[in-house]
Amino acid sequence: MRRYITFLILLIAVNYSCTKDIVDDRATYVDVFDSFWHIMDERYVFFEEKNVDWDSVYEDYKPKFKEVKYYHQAIDLFEEIILELNDGHISVTTYWHHVISVSGIDTLNALPYLNYEKIYERYQLNNIREYPKVHIGQLNNSITYLRPLYGLDKISSADVGLANYEHKNGVILDLRDCMGGNSEGLGLLDGFFEGNKDLYYRQYKNGKEHHNFTKKYSVKLEGLGTVSSETPIVVLINDNTYSMGNFMASVMKDITACKLVGQKTGGGGGCVISVYLNGGWSLTYTFDRVYNLSGELIEDGILPDIEVLKSKDFWENDHQETGEDPQLEKALEVLLF
Amino acid sequence: MIKYLTSILICLSCNMLAQSDTIQNTHQALIKYGGIAYNNSFSIPLGMRGASVGLSYTYRRDNNIKHRQFYAFINGRKTSLKNKYAYLKDEVLYNYLQGSLGTGYNWGIVNGSKLNVLIGSGITLEGEFIDPTDVVFKTLYAAEPFGKWTISAPINVNVSYNIGRLRVENLITQPLIGIGHFPQPPYIPKKIPFNNLKYYSKPNTVVSFTNHLLLVNQLNISIPFKGKRLRCGYELSYSKYQVSVESQEYCQHLFVLGIQL
């Protein structure tokens, strides 16, 4: 009996010692940095494209984090690293829910969001249906206007009744200010083609080295053919077209004869995941790479076919007051003339 | 005729006696409580701890002449994973659900009055799922669930030893070979829209003891009580796998109380 009790105690002791290796409970600022650096090192997919020497980031910042005594000092250091990475998909969230991201730091150059209420009014968009993540409406001259919003999830063009809108003279797909969403939001594009088509390719990490990647997997969608291939299509893009919006612009360029009008998209070519770091902080990072059908990465953004640039001052003042939208006007011009 | 009927009755009664001596049916219900240390490379890389509760039911049919045991079982466990340093530290961040059911045969290789050793195998379906709670969605931008299932043939080693009225039993199981679905690229569907059920029900991995360790050790002590047996014990599970890019590791310890009919 004594042997069994000894065996039982031994089992419990082994169990408790092995749990220490499974859970990392450390919580100093340097531990937070360590966990951030290691997870990124093994999982992040764009070191080469961002031209970042991640080992030197460790060598430079580890001693700095060792000196950190106060919360704001840690935030300052993370801001420096995130600016160096310059990836809008990466963010570090502190224990107190302060989010450190490029868009949060680099606010000076960011474009203001468009005033869609004024745009709809000025350009007489009618029969508007405002779904939670998609707006659809009718413009004059038999043109359909379709606008996916941030956070779009699993959807089909049939769900928003694309077939019910007149599009004899064309369709405008407005991806401006579409900052992202779920990859299944691309289902909205099923009205623009027929048959089972490849949309884009994805590639994942399959090892700890920065160059360890899987093969490319194609992502397919069954088209409904609601809009005929002869119908002219314009896709509006701007600097705030990011992530899923950027995917959509790339897909439309590949699978239709559309014209991209506006400004270069903000980029974002991958999907993100969030994990807890040490000390209750968390990290959101890109864990896969998206390629267009020509095999090019779309992380850096998509260039427009017709560039329409306006000053930041115009978008901040004139546009906000009047709804004037030179990019939409150019789209109408492309479709009608 | 009377002789004939008498001989049938004698035969039947002998058979009944033999049946009751050779075949022994037992039903065992256990309740389990303990803790876990868990990590996976995909969504919980630094690991979390949690409290687990579980229920299990096992049916055994022992043939004492042939020294053969048929068994069937069903297990379910729920664990609430918490992060010591999460903003809402008392909140459950992930629900970890584990379930298994299986059946098989064990054969006696040592059949003594005190010491018995049975070894066997069968088929086991086991699955597990880690689901982020609403708290996680409030604190993380893009939280992802994680899970897997396997159908495998385990090896069972059951050693029991009688010390007076006490019986000490130790059962070790480990899957030998099987198939299952493990998280691996592409995580996002190859097709839009994504049919979750179809995707996750397809096996994508052959598992064996080389890439999938799921070692369960159950140590039980049982004592007779009003014609039944009361059981108490300790169950230790250690699991580790590395399939494709992703890995998972946990160590789960459970204190067990139950009854055997």
mmCIF file with all atom_site columns, N, CA and C in Angstrom, chain A residues 37-101:
data_model
loop_
_atom_site.group_PDB
_atom_site.id
_atom_site.type_symbol
_atom_site.label_atom_id
_atom_site.label_alt_id
_atom_site.label_comp_id
_atom_site.label_asym_id
_atom_site.label_entity_id
_atom_site.label_seq_id
_atom_site.pdbx_PDB_ins_code
_atom_site.Cartn_x
_atom_site.Cartn_y
_atom_site.Cartn_z
_atom_site.occupancy
_atom_site.B_iso_or_equiv
_atom_site.pdbx_formal_charge
_atom_site.auth_seq_id
_atom_site.auth_comp_id
_atom_site.auth_asym_id
_atom_site.auth_atom_id
_atom_site.pdbx_PDB_model_num
ATOM 1   N N  . TRP A 1 37  ? 8.151  39.265 -29.315 1.00 0.00 ? 37  TRP A N  1
ATOM 2   C CA . TRP A 1 37  ? 9.212  39.053 -30.308 1.00 0.00 ? 37  TRP A CA 1
ATOM 3   C C  . TRP A 1 37  ? 9.210  37.602 -30.811 1.00 0.00 ? 37  TRP A C  1
ATOM 4   N N  . HIS A 1 38  ? 9.094  36.650 -29.876 1.00 0.00 ? 38  HIS A N  1
ATOM 5   C CA . HIS A 1 38  ? 9.177  35.241 -30.270 1.00 0.00 ? 38  HIS A CA 1
ATOM 6   C C  . HIS A 1 38  ? 7.974  34.798 -31.106 1.00 0.00 ? 38  HIS A C  1
ATOM 7   N N  . ILE A 1 39  ? 6.793  35.229 -30.727 1.00 0.00 ? 39  ILE A N  1
ATOM 8   C CA . ILE A 1 39  ? 5.601  34.837 -31.508 1.00 0.00 ? 39  ILE A CA 1
ATOM 9   C C  . ILE A 1 39  ? 5.705  35.431 -32.913 1.00 0.00 ? 39  ILE A C  1
ATOM 10  N N  . MET A 1 40  ? 6.069  36.701 -32.978 1.00 0.00 ? 40  MET A N  1
ATOM 11  C CA . MET A 1 40  ? 6.240  37.335 -34.293 1.00 0.00 ? 40  MET A CA 1
ATOM 12  C C  . MET A 1 40  ? 7.327  36.618 -35.092 1.00 0.00 ? 40  MET A C  1
ATOM 13  N N  . ASP A 1 41  ? 8.412  36.315 -34.444 1.00 0.00 ? 41  ASP A N  1
ATOM 14  C CA . ASP A 1 41  ? 9.552  35.691 -35.126 1.00 0.00 ? 41  ASP A CA 1
ATOM 15  C C  . ASP A 1 41  ? 9.150  34.379 -35.803 1.00 0.00 ? 41  ASP A C  1
ATOM 16  N N  . GLU A 1 42  ? 8.311  33.616 -35.114 1.00 0.00 ? 42  GLU A N  1
ATOM 17  C CA . GLU A 1 42  ? 7.929  32.311 -35.651 1.00 0.00 ? 42  GLU A CA 1
ATOM 18  C C  . GLU A 1 42  ? 6.730  32.379 -36.595 1.00 0.00 ? 42  GLU A C  1
ATOM 19  N N  . ARG A 1 43  ? 5.857  33.369 -36.428 1.00 0.00 ? 43  ARG A N  1
ATOM 20  C CA . ARG A 1 43  ? 4.568  33.317 -37.114 1.00 0.00 ? 43  ARG A CA 1
ATOM 21  C C  . ARG A 1 43  ? 4.312  34.422 -38.141 1.00 0.00 ? 43  ARG A C  1
ATOM 22  N N  . TYR A 1 44  ? 4.957  35.564 -37.988 1.00 0.00 ? 44  TYR A N  1
ATOM 23  C CA . TYR A 1 44  ? 4.666  36.690 -38.878 1.00 0.00 ? 44  TYR A CA 1
ATOM 24  C C  . TYR A 1 44  ? 5.210  36.397 -40.284 1.00 0.00 ? 44  TYR A C  1
ATOM 25  N N  . VAL A 1 45  ? 4.515  36.897 -41.312 1.00 0.00 ? 45  VAL A N  1
ATOM 26  C CA . VAL A 1 45  ? 4.821  36.455 -42.680 1.00 0.00 ? 45  VAL A CA 1
ATOM 27  C C  . VAL A 1 45  ? 5.447  37.505 -43.603 1.00 0.00 ? 45  VAL A C  1
ATOM 28  N N  . PHE A 1 46  ? 5.616  38.732 -43.125 1.00 0.00 ? 46  PHE A N  1
ATOM 29  C CA . PHE A 1 46  ? 6.076  39.777 -44.054 1.00 0.00 ? 46  PHE A CA 1
ATOM 30  C C  . PHE A 1 46  ? 7.380  40.464 -43.660 1.00 0.00 ? 46  PHE A C  1
ATOM 31  N N  . PHE A 1 47  ? 8.264  39.779 -42.959 1.00 0.00 ? 47  PHE A N  1
ATOM 32  C CA . PHE A 1 47  ? 9.519  40.434 -42.558 1.00 0.00 ? 47  PHE A CA 1
ATOM 33  C C  . PHE A 1 47  ? 10.304 40.922 -43.775 1.00 0.00 ? 47  PHE A C  1
ATOM 34  N N  . GLU A 1 48  ? 10.375 40.069 -44.799 1.00 0.00 ? 48  GLU A N  1
ATOM 35  C CA . GLU A 1 48  ? 11.186 40.419 -45.972 1.00 0.00 ? 48  GLU A CA 1
ATOM 36  C C  . GLU A 1 48  ? 10.561 41.611 -46.702 1.00 0.00 ? 48  GLU A C  1
ATOM 37  N N  . GLU A 1 49  ? 9.235  41.564 -46.890 1.00 0.00 ? 49  GLU A N  1
ATOM 38  C CA . GLU A 1 49  ? 8.556  42.641 -47.613 1.00 0.00 ? 49  GLU A CA 1
ATOM 39  C C  . GLU A 1 49  ? 8.643  43.968 -46.865 1.00 0.00 ? 49  GLU A C  1
ATOM 40  N N  . LYS A 1 50  ? 8.648  43.881 -45.534 1.00 0.00 ? 50  LYS A N  1
ATOM 41  C CA . LYS A 1 50  ? 8.725  45.113 -44.733 1.00 0.00 ? 50  LYS A CA 1
ATOM 42  C C  . LYS A 1 50  ? 10.169 45.554 -44.527 1.00 0.00 ? 50  LYS A C  1
ATOM 43  N N  . ASN A 1 51  ? 11.100 44.727 -45.023 1.00 0.00 ? 51  ASN A N  1
ATOM 44  C CA . ASN A 1 51  ? 12.514 45.058 -44.923 1.00 0.00 ? 51  ASN A CA 1
ATOM 45  C C  . ASN A 1 51  ? 12.946 45.304 -43.469 1.00 0.00 ? 51  ASN A C  1
ATOM 46  N N  . VAL A 1 52  ? 12.524 44.397 -42.610 1.00 0.00 ? 52  VAL A N  1
ATOM 47  C CA . VAL A 1 52  ? 12.835 44.542 -41.181 1.00 0.00 ? 52  VAL A CA 1
ATOM 48  C C  . VAL A 1 52  ? 13.789 43.427 -40.766 1.00 0.00 ? 52  VAL A C  1
ATOM 49  N N  . ASP A 1 53  ? 14.881 43.819 -40.123 1.00 0.00 ? 53  ASP A N  1
ATOM 50  C CA . ASP A 1 53  ? 15.814 42.838 -39.574 1.00 0.00 ? 53  ASP A CA 1
ATOM 51  C C  . ASP A 1 53  ? 15.351 42.537 -38.136 1.00 0.00 ? 53  ASP A C  1
ATOM 52  N N  . TRP A 1 54  ? 14.643 41.440 -38.008 1.00 0.00 ? 54  TRP A N  1
ATOM 53  C CA . TRP A 1 54  ? 13.970 41.153 -36.736 1.00 0.00 ? 54  TRP A CA 1
ATOM 54  C C  . TRP A 1 54  ? 14.975 40.817 -35.629 1.00 0.00 ? 54  TRP A C  1
ATOM 55  N N  . ASP A 1 55  ? 16.083 40.206 -36.001 1.00 0.00 ? 55  ASP A N  1
ATOM 56  C CA . ASP A 1 55  ? 17.103 39.892 -34.985 1.00 0.00 ? 55  ASP A CA 1
ATOM 57  C C  . ASP A 1 55  ? 17.693 41.173 -34.387 1.00 0.00 ? 55  ASP A C  1
ATOM 58  N N  . SER A 1 56  ? 17.891 42.165 -35.255 1.00 0.00 ? 56  SER A N  1
ATOM 59  C CA . SER A 1 56  ? 18.454 43.407 -34.709 1.00 0.00 ? 56  SER A CA 1
ATOM 60  C C  . SER A 1 56  ? 17.415 44.158 -33.874 1.00 0.00 ? 56  SER A C  1
ATOM 61  N N  . VAL A 1 57  ? 16.124 43.948 -34.180 1.00 0.00 ? 57  VAL A N  1
ATOM 62  C CA . VAL A 1 57  ? 15.080 44.527 -33.321 1.00 0.00 ? 57  VAL A CA 1
ATOM 63  C C  . VAL A 1 57  ? 15.228 43.954 -31.909 1.00 0.00 ? 57  VAL A C  1
ATOM 64  N N  . TYR A 1 58  ? 15.495 42.656 -31.839 1.00 0.00 ? 58  TYR A N  1
ATOM 65  C CA . TYR A 1 58  ? 15.665 42.017 -30.526 1.00 0.00 ? 58  TYR A CA 1
ATOM 66  C C  . TYR A 1 58  ? 16.902 42.580 -29.812 1.00 0.00 ? 58  TYR A C  1
ATOM 67  N N  . GLU A 1 59  ? 17.972 42.655 -30.563 1.00 0.00 ? 59  GLU A N  1
ATOM 68  C CA . GLU A 1 59  ? 19.220 43.150 -29.946 1.00 0.00 ? 59  GLU A CA 1
ATOM 69  C C  . GLU A 1 59  ? 19.084 44.602 -29.494 1.00 0.00 ? 59  GLU A C  1
ATOM 70  N N  . ASP A 1 60  ? 18.361 45.396 -30.280 1.00 0.00 ? 60  ASP A N  1
ATOM 71  C CA . ASP A 1 60  ? 18.209 46.814 -29.935 1.00 0.00 ? 60  ASP A CA 1
ATOM 72  C C  . ASP A 1 60  ? 17.250 47.036 -28.763 1.00 0.00 ? 60  ASP A C  1
ATOM 73  N N  . TYR A 1 61  ? 16.152 46.288 -28.786 1.00 0.00 ? 61  TYR A N  1
ATOM 74  C CA . TYR A 1 61  ? 15.084 46.610 -27.848 1.00 0.00 ? 61  TYR A CA 1
ATOM 75  C C  . TYR A 1 61  ? 15.102 45.823 -26.544 1.00 0.00 ? 61  TYR A C  1
ATOM 76  N N  . LYS A 1 62  ? 15.689 44.645 -26.561 1.00 0.00 ? 62  LYS A N  1
ATOM 77  C CA . LYS A 1 62  ? 15.721 43.855 -25.318 1.00 0.00 ? 62  LYS A CA 1
ATOM 78  C C  . LYS A 1 62  ? 16.382 44.653 -24.180 1.00 0.00 ? 62  LYS A C  1
ATOM 79  N N  . PRO A 1 63  ? 17.553 45.261 -24.412 1.00 0.00 ? 63  PRO A N  1
ATOM 80  C CA . PRO A 1 63  ? 18.149 46.046 -23.321 1.00 0.00 ? 63  PRO A CA 1
ATOM 81  C C  . PRO A 1 63  ? 17.266 47.230 -22.906 1.00 0.00 ? 63  PRO A C  1
ATOM 82  N N  . LYS A 1 64  ? 16.587 47.821 -23.912 1.00 0.00 ? 64  LYS A N  1
ATOM 83  C CA . LYS A 1 64  ? 15.709 48.959 -23.578 1.00 0.00 ? 64  LYS A CA 1
ATOM 84  C C  . LYS A 1 64  ? 14.542 48.517 -22.701 1.00 0.00 ? 64  LYS A C  1
ATOM 85  N N  . PHE A 1 65  ? 13.952 47.352 -23.038 1.00 0.00 ? 65  PHE A N  1
ATOM 86  C CA . PHE A 1 65  ? 12.827 46.861 -22.223 1.00 0.00 ? 65  PHE A CA 1
ATOM 87  C C  . PHE A 1 65  ? 13.281 46.470 -20.821 1.00 0.00 ? 65  PHE A C  1
ATOM 88  N N  . LYS A 1 66  ? 14.542 46.047 -20.708 1.00 0.00 ? 66  LYS A N  1
ATOM 89  C CA . LYS A 1 66  ? 15.064 45.708 -19.375 1.00 0.00 ? 66  LYS A CA 1
ATOM 90  C C  . LYS A 1 66  ? 15.096 46.932 -18.459 1.00 0.00 ? 66  LYS A C  1
ATOM 91  N N  . GLU A 1 67  ? 15.237 48.094 -19.098 1.00 0.00 ? 67  GLU A N  1
ATOM 92  C CA . GLU A 1 67  ? 15.308 49.349 -18.322 1.00 0.00 ? 67  GLU A CA 1
ATOM 93  C C  . GLU A 1 67  ? 13.924 49.928 -18.016 1.00 0.00 ? 67  GLU A C  1
ATOM 94  N N  . VAL A 1 68  ? 12.895 49.392 -18.667 1.00 0.00 ? 68  VAL A N  1
ATOM 95  C CA . VAL A 1 68  ? 11.555 49.985 -18.516 1.00 0.00 ? 68  VAL A CA 1
ATOM 96  C C  . VAL A 1 68  ? 11.042 49.816 -17.090 1.00 0.00 ? 68  VAL A C  1
ATOM 97  N N  . LYS A 1 69  ? 10.574 50.947 -16.538 1.00 0.00 ? 69  LYS A N  1
ATOM 98  C CA . LYS A 1 69  ? 9.994  50.880 -15.190 1.00 0.00 ? 69  LYS A CA 1
ATOM 99  C C  . LYS A 1 69  ? 8.512  51.233 -15.214 1.00 0.00 ? 69  LYS A C  1
ATOM 100 N N  . TYR A 1 70  ? 8.141  52.073 -16.179 1.00 0.00 ? 70  TYR A N  1
ATOM 101 C CA . TYR A 1 70  ? 6.764  52.556 -16.194 1.00 0.00 ? 70  TYR A CA 1
ATOM 102 C C  . TYR A 1 70  ? 6.041  52.119 -17.463 1.00 0.00 ? 70  TYR A C  1
ATOM 103 N N  . TYR A 1 71  ? 4.744  51.994 -17.322 1.00 0.00 ? 71  TYR A N  1
ATOM 104 C CA . TYR A 1 71  ? 3.841  51.545 -18.388 1.00 0.00 ? 71  TYR A CA 1
ATOM 105 C C  . TYR A 1 71  ? 4.043  52.338 -19.688 1.00 0.00 ? 71  TYR A C  1
ATOM 106 N N  . HIS A 1 72  ? 4.080  53.688 -19.587 1.00 0.00 ? 72  HIS A N  1
ATOM 107 C CA . HIS A 1 72  ? 4.157  54.519 -20.797 1.00 0.00 ? 72  HIS A CA 1
ATOM 108 C C  . HIS A 1 72  ? 5.482  54.309 -21.538 1.00 0.00 ? 72  HIS A C  1
ATOM 109 N N  . GLN A 1 73  ? 6.530  53.920 -20.795 1.00 0.00 ? 73  GLN A N  1
ATOM 110 C CA . GLN A 1 73  ? 7.819  53.658 -21.454 1.00 0.00 ? 73  GLN A CA 1
ATOM 111 C C  . GLN A 1 73  ? 7.702  52.418 -22.354 1.00 0.00 ? 73  GLN A C  1
ATOM 112 N N  . ALA A 1 74  ? 7.013  51.428 -21.847 1.00 0.00 ? 74  ALA A N  1
ATOM 113 C CA . ALA A 1 74  ? 6.800  50.202 -22.648 1.00 0.00 ? 74  ALA A CA 1
ATOM 114 C C  . ALA A 1 74  ? 5.984  50.531 -23.890 1.00 0.00 ? 74  ALA A C  1
ATOM 115 N N  . ILE A 1 75  ? 4.963  51.361 -23.739 1.00 0.00 ? 75  ILE A N  1
ATOM 116 C CA . ILE A 1 75  ? 4.123  51.744 -24.885 1.00 0.00 ? 75  ILE A CA 1
ATOM 117 C C  . ILE A 1 75  ? 4.973  52.455 -25.933 1.00 0.00 ? 75  ILE A C  1
ATOM 118 N N  . ASP A 1 76  ? 5.824  53.388 -25.473 1.00 0.00 ? 76  ASP A N  1
ATOM 119 C CA . ASP A 1 76  ? 6.681  54.136 -26.414 1.00 0.00 ? 76  ASP A CA 1
ATOM 120 C C  . ASP A 1 76  ? 7.567  53.192 -27.224 1.00 0.00 ? 76  ASP A C  1
ATOM 121 N N  . LEU A 1 77  ? 8.122  52.191 -26.547 1.00 0.00 ? 77  LEU A N  1
ATOM 122 C CA . LEU A 1 77  ? 9.014  51.256 -27.254 1.00 0.00 ? 77  LEU A CA 1
ATOM 123 C C  . LEU A 1 77  ? 8.240  50.405 -28.255 1.00 0.00 ? 77  LEU A C  1
ATOM 124 N N  . PHE A 1 78  ? 7.071  49.939 -27.858 1.00 0.00 ? 78  PHE A N  1
ATOM 125 C CA . PHE A 1 78  ? 6.256  49.152 -28.800 1.00 0.00 ? 78  PHE A CA 1
ATOM 126 C C  . PHE A 1 78  ? 5.838  50.016 -29.999 1.00 0.00 ? 78  PHE A C  1
ATOM 127 N N  . GLU A 1 79  ? 5.544  51.286 -29.752 1.00 0.00 ? 79  GLU A N  1
ATOM 128 C CA . GLU A 1 79  ? 5.179  52.178 -30.875 1.00 0.00 ? 79  GLU A CA 1
ATOM 129 C C  . GLU A 1 79  ? 6.325  52.265 -31.881 1.00 0.00 ? 79  GLU A C  1
ATOM 130 N N  . GLU A 1 80  ? 7.543  52.362 -31.362 1.00 0.00 ? 80  GLU A N  1
ATOM 131 C CA . GLU A 1 80  ? 8.714  52.438 -32.262 1.00 0.00 ? 80  GLU A CA 1
ATOM 132 C C  . GLU A 1 80  ? 8.818  51.178 -33.124 1.00 0.00 ? 80  GLU A C  1
ATOM 133 N N  . ILE A 1 81  ? 8.636  50.027 -32.490 1.00 0.00 ? 81  ILE A N  1
ATOM 134 C CA . ILE A 1 81  ? 8.768  48.753 -33.234 1.00 0.00 ? 81  ILE A CA 1
ATOM 135 C C  . ILE A 1 81  ? 7.661  48.633 -34.273 1.00 0.00 ? 81  ILE A C  1
ATOM 136 N N  . ILE A 1 82  ? 6.453  49.013 -33.885 1.00 0.00 ? 82  ILE A N  1
ATOM 137 C CA . ILE A 1 82  ? 5.314  48.857 -34.808 1.00 0.00 ? 82  ILE A CA 1
ATOM 138 C C  . ILE A 1 82  ? 5.433  49.819 -35.985 1.00 0.00 ? 82  ILE A C  1
ATOM 139 N N  . LEU A 1 83  ? 5.970  50.996 -35.735 1.00 0.00 ? 83  LEU A N  1
ATOM 140 C CA . LEU A 1 83  ? 6.209  51.928 -36.853 1.00 0.00 ? 83  LEU A CA 1
ATOM 141 C C  . LEU A 1 83  ? 7.264  51.365 -37.799 1.00 0.00 ? 83  LEU A C  1
ATOM 142 N N  . GLU A 1 84  ? 8.256  50.685 -37.226 1.00 0.00 ? 84  GLU A N  1
ATOM 143 C CA . GLU A 1 84  ? 9.302  50.079 -38.049 1.00 0.00 ? 84  GLU A CA 1
ATOM 144 C C  . GLU A 1 84  ? 8.707  48.976 -38.936 1.00 0.00 ? 84  GLU A C  1
ATOM 145 N N  . LEU A 1 85  ? 7.775  48.209 -38.375 1.00 0.00 ? 85  LEU A N  1
ATOM 146 C CA . LEU A 1 85  ? 7.132  47.139 -39.149 1.00 0.00 ? 85  LEU A CA 1
ATOM 147 C C  . LEU A 1 85  ? 6.182  47.708 -40.205 1.00 0.00 ? 85  LEU A C  1
ATOM 148 N N  . ASN A 1 86  ? 5.520  48.812 -39.864 1.00 0.00 ? 86  ASN A N  1
ATOM 149 C CA . ASN A 1 86  ? 4.615  49.513 -40.780 1.00 0.00 ? 86  ASN A CA 1
ATOM 150 C C  . ASN A 1 86  ? 3.594  48.570 -41.427 1.00 0.00 ? 86  ASN A C  1
ATOM 151 N N  . ASP A 1 87  ? 2.928  47.796 -40.611 1.00 0.00 ? 87  ASP A N  1
ATOM 152 C CA . ASP A 1 87  ? 1.881  46.884 -41.081 1.00 0.00 ? 87  ASP A CA 1
ATOM 153 C C  . ASP A 1 87  ? 0.615  47.198 -40.293 1.00 0.00 ? 87  ASP A C  1
ATOM 154 N N  . GLY A 1 88  ? -0.406 47.656 -41.011 1.00 0.00 ? 88  GLY A N  1
ATOM 155 C CA . GLY A 1 88  ? -1.657 48.048 -40.358 1.00 0.00 ? 88  GLY A CA 1
ATOM 156 C C  . GLY A 1 88  ? -2.379 46.902 -39.671 1.00 0.00 ? 88  GLY A C  1
ATOM 157 N N  . HIS A 1 89  ? -1.976 45.666 -39.992 1.00 0.00 ? 89  HIS A N  1
ATOM 158 C CA . HIS A 1 89  ? -2.621 44.515 -39.359 1.00 0.00 ? 89  HIS A CA 1
ATOM 159 C C  . HIS A 1 89  ? -2.028 44.205 -37.991 1.00 0.00 ? 89  HIS A C  1
ATOM 160 N N  . ILE A 1 90  ? -0.866 44.783 -37.692 1.00 0.00 ? 90  ILE A N  1
ATOM 161 C CA . ILE A 1 90  ? -0.222 44.441 -36.416 1.00 0.00 ? 90  ILE A CA 1
ATOM 162 C C  . ILE A 1 90  ? -0.645 45.433 -35.341 1.00 0.00 ? 90  ILE A C  1
ATOM 163 N N  . SER A 1 91  ? -1.036 44.894 -34.223 1.00 0.00 ? 91  SER A N  1
ATOM 164 C CA . SER A 1 91  ? -1.291 45.769 -33.074 1.00 0.00 ? 91  SER A CA 1
ATOM 165 C C  . SER A 1 91  ? -0.940 45.033 -31.791 1.00 0.00 ? 91  SER A C  1
ATOM 166 N N  . VAL A 1 92  ? -0.517 45.819 -30.823 1.00 0.00 ? 92  VAL A N  1
ATOM 167 C CA . VAL A 1 92  ? -0.271 45.289 -29.481 1.00 0.00 ? 92  VAL A CA 1
ATOM 168 C C  . VAL A 1 92  ? -1.255 45.989 -28.562 1.00 0.00 ? 92  VAL A C  1
ATOM 169 N N  . THR A 1 93  ? -1.966 45.211 -27.786 1.00 0.00 ? 93  THR A N  1
ATOM 170 C CA . THR A 1 93  ? -2.927 45.792 -26.849 1.00 0.00 ? 93  THR A CA 1
ATOM 171 C C  . THR A 1 93  ? -2.415 45.584 -25.436 1.00 0.00 ? 93  THR A C  1
ATOM 172 N N  . THR A 1 94  ? -2.383 46.646 -24.674 1.00 0.00 ? 94  THR A N  1
ATOM 173 C CA . THR A 1 94  ? -1.815 46.556 -23.325 1.00 0.00 ? 94  THR A CA 1
ATOM 174 C C  . THR A 1 94  ? -2.820 45.917 -22.364 1.00 0.00 ? 94  THR A C  1
ATOM 175 N N  . TYR A 1 95  ? -2.339 45.652 -21.184 1.00 0.00 ? 95  TYR A N  1
ATOM 176 C CA . TYR A 1 95  ? -3.190 45.128 -20.119 1.00 0.00 ? 95  TYR A CA 1
ATOM 177 C C  . TYR A 1 95  ? -4.399 46.041 -19.884 1.00 0.00 ? 95  TYR A C  1
ATOM 178 N N  . TRP A 1 96  ? -4.166 47.362 -20.066 1.00 0.00 ? 96  TRP A N  1
ATOM 179 C CA . TRP A 1 96  ? -5.256 48.328 -19.822 1.00 0.00 ? 96  TRP A CA 1
ATOM 180 C C  . TRP A 1 96  ? -6.000 48.690 -21.105 1.00 0.00 ? 96  TRP A C  1
ATOM 181 N N  . HIS A 1 97  ? -5.874 47.858 -22.115 1.00 0.00 ? 97  HIS A N  1
ATOM 182 C CA . HIS A 1 97  ? -6.656 47.998 -23.360 1.00 0.00 ? 97  HIS A CA 1
ATOM 183 C C  . HIS A 1 97  ? -6.267 49.183 -24.219 1.00 0.00 ? 97  HIS A C  1
ATOM 184 N N  . HIS A 1 98  ? -5.061 49.660 -24.071 1.00 0.00 ? 98  HIS A N  1
ATOM 185 C CA . HIS A 1 98  ? -4.564 50.685 -24.992 1.00 0.00 ? 98  HIS A CA 1
ATOM 186 C C  . HIS A 1 98  ? -4.025 49.955 -26.220 1.00 0.00 ? 98  HIS A C  1
ATOM 187 N N  . VAL A 1 99  ? -4.530 50.332 -27.407 1.00 0.00 ? 99  VAL A N  1
ATOM 188 C CA . VAL A 1 99  ? -4.124 49.632 -28.628 1.00 0.00 ? 99  VAL A CA 1
ATOM 189 C C  . VAL A 1 99  ? -2.991 50.401 -29.316 1.00 0.00 ? 99  VAL A C  1
ATOM 190 N N  . ILE A 1 100 ? -1.885 49.716 -29.564 1.00 0.00 ? 100 ILE A N  1
ATOM 191 C CA . ILE A 1 100 ? -0.743 50.327 -30.244 1.00 0.00 ? 100 ILE A CA 1
ATOM 192 C C  . ILE A 1 100 ? -0.721 49.784 -31.672 1.00 0.00 ? 100 ILE A C  1
ATOM 193 N N  . SER A 1 101 ? -1.019 50.651 -32.653 1.00 0.00 ? 101 SER A N  1
ATOM 194 C CA . SER A 1 101 ? -1.030 50.212 -34.055 1.00 0.00 ? 101 SER A CA 1
ATOM 195 C C  . SER A 1 101 ? -0.554 51.367 -34.934 1.00 0.00 ? 101 SER A C  1
#
